[in-house]
Amino acid sequence: MEEKKPSRLYFIGKKEDLIQAKRTTVTLDGRDILIIYHQRTFYAMDLQCYHAGSTLETGDIEEINNKLCIVCPKHKYKITLAEGEGLYKAKNPMEAVPTPQWYSKGIKQRVHKVTEVDEDIFVTLSTCPGWIESDFYQTEKGRAELRKAQESEDGEEDVNADADEDV
Ligand code: FES
């Protein structure tokens, strides 16, 4: 029988420092995590984007369908900060007048829990069972793939930009 590891609170830093920094990256138990402070709230998620592993650290934040999303700098995929849900815009050709709308791809990015205790900030790694796509870039295979892509990336054009899709 699989033994369930107890959740551990990792101390990240003083609240004031993390507010100043706005974005902080840490490695916890071998996992790369991005901590974001935005509109008086802390969020934590896997650092590498589920799509192709780009770092999310410098992604803009936008509100889409009343959800705050980080926009991956690489191909502009949108990921909700609170749930790690992938959102995309598409037209439904079955509609009389197809108009672009936002749709969900489901949970794609693993998000983690942030806890404030007095002036200290802690993160508890997600124990949500099952595979979430961003898990790939936390594996040896995913990291090796990223290193390889990095080596051959210089001078190459982006051919994978997020475009409107038909559903
Ligand atoms: S790597 Fe993030 S959208 Fe492609």
PDB file of C-alpha atoms and ligand atoms in Angstrom:
ATOM      1  CA  MET A   1       0.000   0.000   0.000  1.00  0.00           C
ATOM      2  CA  GLU A   2       1.279   3.466  -0.908  1.00  0.00           C
ATOM      3  CA  GLU A   3       2.271   5.526   2.090  1.00  0.00           C
ATOM      4  CA  LYS A   4       0.886   9.035   2.160  1.00  0.00           C
ATOM      5  CA  LYS A   5       3.527  11.643   2.944  1.00  0.00           C
ATOM      6  CA  PRO A   6       2.394  14.212   5.489  1.00  0.00           C
ATOM      7  CA  SER A   7       2.080  17.724   4.024  1.00  0.00           C
ATOM      8  CA  ARG A   8       4.975  19.922   4.949  1.00  0.00           C
ATOM      9  CA  LEU A   9       4.967  23.688   5.353  1.00  0.00           C
ATOM     10  CA  TYR A  10       8.034  25.224   3.709  1.00  0.00           C
ATOM     11  CA  PHE A  11       9.097  28.594   5.039  1.00  0.00           C
ATOM     12  CA  ILE A  12       9.551  30.944   2.072  1.00  0.00           C
ATOM     13  CA  GLY A  13      10.320  34.284   3.673  1.00  0.00           C
ATOM     14  CA  LYS A  14       9.010  37.340   5.415  1.00  0.00           C
ATOM     15  CA  LYS A  15       5.730  38.634   4.059  1.00  0.00           C
ATOM     16  CA  GLU A  16       7.050  42.169   3.581  1.00  0.00           C
ATOM     17  CA  ASP A  17      10.008  40.961   1.507  1.00  0.00           C
ATOM     18  CA  LEU A  18       7.800  38.806  -0.713  1.00  0.00           C
ATOM     19  CA  ILE A  19       5.385  41.683  -1.234  1.00  0.00           C
ATOM     20  CA  GLN A  20       8.296  43.873  -2.336  1.00  0.00           C
ATOM     21  CA  ALA A  21       9.617  41.184  -4.664  1.00  0.00           C
ATOM     22  CA  LYS A  22       6.140  40.475  -6.180  1.00  0.00           C
ATOM     23  CA  ARG A  23       7.575  37.328  -7.844  1.00  0.00           C
ATOM     24  CA  THR A  24       9.809  34.831  -6.071  1.00  0.00           C
ATOM     25  CA  THR A  25      11.134  31.496  -7.282  1.00  0.00           C
ATOM     26  CA  VAL A  26      12.148  28.674  -4.984  1.00  0.00           C
ATOM     27  CA  THR A  27      12.915  24.982  -5.260  1.00  0.00           C
ATOM     28  CA  LEU A  28      11.072  22.875  -2.705  1.00  0.00           C
ATOM     29  CA  ASP A  29      11.702  19.162  -2.465  1.00  0.00           C
ATOM     30  CA  GLY A  30      13.167  19.269  -6.000  1.00  0.00           C
ATOM     31  CA  ARG A  31      10.208  21.167  -7.448  1.00  0.00           C
ATOM     32  CA  ASP A  32      10.545  24.654  -8.987  1.00  0.00           C
ATOM     33  CA  ILE A  33       7.847  26.959  -7.672  1.00  0.00           C
ATOM     34  CA  LEU A  34       6.807  30.499  -8.520  1.00  0.00           C
ATOM     35  CA  ILE A  35       5.260  32.602  -5.773  1.00  0.00           C
ATOM     36  CA  ILE A  36       3.299  35.619  -6.925  1.00  0.00           C
ATOM     37  CA  TYR A  37       1.944  38.497  -4.905  1.00  0.00           C
ATOM     38  CA  HIS A  38      -0.884  40.223  -6.738  1.00  0.00           C
ATOM     39  CA  GLN A  39      -3.750  42.400  -5.485  1.00  0.00           C
ATOM     40  CA  ARG A  40      -3.033  41.599  -1.821  1.00  0.00           C
ATOM     41  CA  THR A  41      -2.989  37.848  -2.380  1.00  0.00           C
ATOM     42  CA  PHE A  42      -0.206  35.285  -2.618  1.00  0.00           C
ATOM     43  CA  TYR A  43      -0.337  32.465  -5.168  1.00  0.00           C
ATOM     44  CA  ALA A  44       2.052  29.586  -5.813  1.00  0.00           C
ATOM     45  CA  MET A  45       2.328  27.384  -8.881  1.00  0.00           C
ATOM     46  CA  ASP A  46       4.857  25.304 -10.784  1.00  0.00           C
ATOM     47  CA  LEU A  47       7.405  27.635 -12.344  1.00  0.00           C
ATOM     48  CA  GLN A  48       7.515  26.014 -15.783  1.00  0.00           C
ATOM     49  CA  CYS A  49       4.492  26.430 -18.032  1.00  0.00           C
ATOM     50  CA  TYR A  50       2.607  23.205 -18.768  1.00  0.00           C
ATOM     51  CA  HIS A  51       2.628  23.863 -22.509  1.00  0.00           C
ATOM     52  CA  ALA A  52       6.326  23.803 -23.355  1.00  0.00           C
ATOM     53  CA  GLY A  53       8.121  24.535 -20.114  1.00  0.00           C
ATOM     54  CA  SER A  54       8.838  28.250 -20.394  1.00  0.00           C
ATOM     55  CA  THR A  55       9.307  30.022 -17.099  1.00  0.00           C
ATOM     56  CA  LEU A  56       6.200  31.902 -15.990  1.00  0.00           C
ATOM     57  CA  GLU A  57       8.166  34.292 -13.807  1.00  0.00           C
ATOM     58  CA  THR A  58       7.797  37.320 -16.077  1.00  0.00           C
ATOM     59  CA  GLY A  59       4.264  36.585 -17.302  1.00  0.00           C
ATOM     60  CA  ASP A  60       1.732  39.431 -17.257  1.00  0.00           C
ATOM     61  CA  ILE A  61      -1.406  39.040 -15.197  1.00  0.00           C
ATOM     62  CA  GLU A  62      -4.801  39.618 -16.794  1.00  0.00           C
ATOM     63  CA  GLU A  63      -8.356  39.166 -15.636  1.00  0.00           C
ATOM     64  CA  ILE A  64     -10.328  36.835 -17.902  1.00  0.00           C
ATOM     65  CA  ASN A  65     -13.916  35.835 -17.138  1.00  0.00           C
ATOM     66  CA  ASN A  66     -13.475  37.218 -13.602  1.00  0.00           C
ATOM     67  CA  LYS A  67     -10.420  35.027 -13.039  1.00  0.00           C
ATOM     68  CA  LEU A  68      -6.896  36.318 -12.619  1.00  0.00           C
ATOM     69  CA  CYS A  69      -4.586  34.609 -15.088  1.00  0.00           C
ATOM     70  CA  ILE A  70      -0.880  34.591 -15.708  1.00  0.00           C
ATOM     71  CA  VAL A  71      -0.039  34.879 -19.392  1.00  0.00           C
ATOM     72  CA  CYS A  72       2.923  32.740 -20.326  1.00  0.00           C
ATOM     73  CA  PRO A  73       5.541  34.954 -22.002  1.00  0.00           C
ATOM     74  CA  LYS A  74       6.390  32.280 -24.562  1.00  0.00           C
ATOM     75  CA  HIS A  75       3.183  31.474 -26.464  1.00  0.00           C
ATOM     76  CA  LYS A  76       0.693  33.527 -24.424  1.00  0.00           C
ATOM     77  CA  TYR A  77      -1.254  30.663 -22.904  1.00  0.00           C
ATOM     78  CA  LYS A  78      -3.489  31.830 -20.053  1.00  0.00           C
ATOM     79  CA  ILE A  79      -3.425  30.022 -16.706  1.00  0.00           C
ATOM     80  CA  THR A  80      -5.632  30.946 -13.769  1.00  0.00           C
ATOM     81  CA  LEU A  81      -3.616  31.862 -10.703  1.00  0.00           C
ATOM     82  CA  ALA A  82      -5.888  30.243  -8.159  1.00  0.00           C
ATOM     83  CA  GLU A  83      -6.626  26.905  -9.845  1.00  0.00           C
ATOM     84  CA  GLY A  84      -4.028  26.400 -12.585  1.00  0.00           C
ATOM     85  CA  GLU A  85      -6.771  26.109 -15.172  1.00  0.00           C
ATOM     86  CA  GLY A  86      -5.863  26.626 -18.825  1.00  0.00           C
ATOM     87  CA  LEU A  87      -8.163  29.074 -20.634  1.00  0.00           C
ATOM     88  CA  TYR A  88      -8.413  29.593 -24.356  1.00  0.00           C
ATOM     89  CA  LYS A  89     -10.511  31.680 -26.694  1.00  0.00           C
ATOM     90  CA  ALA A  90     -12.371  30.072 -29.542  1.00  0.00           C
ATOM     91  CA  LYS A  91     -15.355  30.403 -31.818  1.00  0.00           C
ATOM     92  CA  ASN A  92     -18.004  27.717 -31.894  1.00  0.00           C
ATOM     93  CA  PRO A  93     -18.787  27.140 -35.589  1.00  0.00           C
ATOM     94  CA  MET A  94     -22.160  25.646 -34.604  1.00  0.00           C
ATOM     95  CA  GLU A  95     -23.405  29.051 -33.476  1.00  0.00           C
ATOM     96  CA  ALA A  96     -25.413  31.129 -35.936  1.00  0.00           C
ATOM     97  CA  VAL A  97     -22.950  34.001 -35.568  1.00  0.00           C
ATOM     98  CA  PRO A  98     -19.761  32.509 -34.134  1.00  0.00           C
ATOM     99  CA  THR A  99     -18.231  34.901 -31.642  1.00  0.00           C
ATOM    100  CA  PRO A 100     -15.016  34.254 -29.748  1.00  0.00           C
ATOM    101  CA  GLN A 101     -15.535  33.093 -26.169  1.00  0.00           C
ATOM    102  CA  TRP A 102     -13.324  31.814 -23.403  1.00  0.00           C
ATOM    103  CA  TYR A 103     -13.305  28.095 -22.700  1.00  0.00           C
ATOM    104  CA  SER A 104     -11.534  25.967 -20.113  1.00  0.00           C
ATOM    105  CA  LYS A 105      -9.063  23.182 -20.832  1.00  0.00           C
ATOM    106  CA  GLY A 106      -9.268  22.038 -17.206  1.00  0.00           C
ATOM    107  CA  ILE A 107      -6.455  22.057 -14.661  1.00  0.00           C
ATOM    108  CA  LYS A 108      -3.113  22.137 -16.466  1.00  0.00           C
ATOM    109  CA  GLN A 109      -0.730  23.803 -14.039  1.00  0.00           C
ATOM    110  CA  ARG A 110      -0.162  22.484 -10.527  1.00  0.00           C
ATOM    111  CA  VAL A 111      -0.876  25.136  -7.912  1.00  0.00           C
ATOM    112  CA  HIS A 112       0.282  25.022  -4.310  1.00  0.00           C
ATOM    113  CA  LYS A 113      -1.067  26.354  -1.055  1.00  0.00           C
ATOM    114  CA  VAL A 114       0.285  29.544   0.486  1.00  0.00           C
ATOM    115  CA  THR A 115      -0.155  30.110   4.211  1.00  0.00           C
ATOM    116  CA  GLU A 116       0.549  33.271   6.172  1.00  0.00           C
ATOM    117  CA  VAL A 117       1.526  32.895   9.812  1.00  0.00           C
ATOM    118  CA  ASP A 118       2.050  36.245  11.464  1.00  0.00           C
ATOM    119  CA  GLU A 119       4.575  37.910   9.139  1.00  0.00           C
ATOM    120  CA  ASP A 120       5.915  34.703   7.639  1.00  0.00           C
ATOM    121  CA  ILE A 121       4.916  33.014   4.375  1.00  0.00           C
ATOM    122  CA  PHE A 122       4.865  29.243   3.928  1.00  0.00           C
ATOM    123  CA  VAL A 123       4.066  27.007   0.972  1.00  0.00           C
ATOM    124  CA  THR A 124       2.621  23.503   1.125  1.00  0.00           C
ATOM    125  CA  LEU A 125       3.212  21.487  -2.034  1.00  0.00           C
ATOM    126  CA  SER A 126       0.106  20.202  -3.742  1.00  0.00           C
ATOM    127  CA  THR A 127      -0.760  16.580  -3.062  1.00  0.00           C
ATOM    128  CA  CYS A 128      -3.578  16.606  -5.597  1.00  0.00           C
ATOM    129  CA  PRO A 129      -3.470  13.032  -6.941  1.00  0.00           C
ATOM    130  CA  GLY A 130      -3.024  12.190 -10.586  1.00  0.00           C
ATOM    131  CA  TRP A 131      -0.994  13.716 -13.354  1.00  0.00           C
ATOM    132  CA  ILE A 132      -1.207  17.427 -14.056  1.00  0.00           C
ATOM    133  CA  GLU A 133       0.547  18.511 -17.239  1.00  0.00           C
ATOM    134  CA  SER A 134       3.007  20.882 -15.555  1.00  0.00           C
ATOM    135  CA  ASP A 135       4.339  17.854 -13.614  1.00  0.00           C
ATOM    136  CA  PHE A 136       6.280  16.869 -16.722  1.00  0.00           C
ATOM    137  CA  TYR A 137       8.754  19.746 -16.408  1.00  0.00           C
ATOM    138  CA  GLN A 138       9.502  18.730 -12.818  1.00  0.00           C
ATOM    139  CA  THR A 139      10.758  15.329 -13.949  1.00  0.00           C
ATOM    140  CA  GLU A 140      14.268  14.467 -15.126  1.00  0.00           C
ATOM    141  CA  LYS A 141      12.922  13.799 -18.606  1.00  0.00           C
ATOM    142  CA  GLY A 142      11.143  17.167 -18.714  1.00  0.00           C
ATOM    143  CA  ARG A 143      14.213  19.004 -17.480  1.00  0.00           C
ATOM    144  CA  ALA A 144      16.426  17.285 -20.030  1.00  0.00           C
ATOM    145  CA  GLU A 145      13.980  18.299 -22.759  1.00  0.00           C
ATOM    146  CA  LEU A 146      14.091  21.907 -21.575  1.00  0.00           C
ATOM    147  CA  ARG A 147      17.894  21.932 -21.573  1.00  0.00           C
ATOM    148  CA  LYS A 148      17.922  20.559 -25.111  1.00  0.00           C
ATOM    149  CA  ALA A 149      15.365  23.120 -26.291  1.00  0.00           C
ATOM    150  CA  GLN A 150      17.374  25.891 -24.655  1.00  0.00           C
ATOM    151  CA  GLU A 151      20.510  24.822 -26.485  1.00  0.00           C
ATOM    152  CA  SER A 152      18.872  24.847 -29.900  1.00  0.00           C
ATOM    153  CA  GLU A 153      16.608  27.831 -29.316  1.00  0.00           C
ATOM    154  CA  ASP A 154      18.878  30.764 -30.174  1.00  0.00           C
ATOM    155  CA  GLY A 155      17.781  32.487 -33.340  1.00  0.00           C
ATOM    156  CA  GLU A 156      14.746  30.300 -33.892  1.00  0.00           C
ATOM    157  CA  GLU A 157      11.381  31.816 -34.649  1.00  0.00           C
ATOM    158  CA  ASP A 158       8.264  31.214 -32.531  1.00  0.00           C
ATOM    159  CA  VAL A 159       5.915  29.114 -34.625  1.00  0.00           C
ATOM    160  CA  ASN A 160       3.722  28.005 -31.763  1.00  0.00           C
ATOM    161  CA  ALA A 161       1.978  31.220 -30.702  1.00  0.00           C
ATOM    162  CA  ASP A 162      -1.457  30.867 -29.153  1.00  0.00           C
ATOM    163  CA  ALA A 163      -4.055  31.545 -31.839  1.00  0.00           C
ATOM    164  CA  ASP A 164      -7.818  31.478 -31.795  1.00  0.00           C
ATOM    165  CA  GLU A 165      -9.058  27.958 -32.186  1.00  0.00           C
ATOM    166  CA  ASP A 166     -12.341  26.473 -33.356  1.00  0.00           C
ATOM    167  CA  VAL A 167     -14.057  24.193 -30.839  1.00  0.00           C
TER     168      VAL A 167
HETATM  169  S1  FES B   1       5.509  27.503 -23.008  1.00  0.00           S
HETATM  170 FE1  FES B   1       3.948  28.625 -22.060  1.00  0.00          FE
HETATM  171  S2  FES B   1       2.553  28.977 -23.614  1.00  0.00           S
HETATM  172 FE2  FES B   1       4.049  27.750 -24.526  1.00  0.00          FE
END
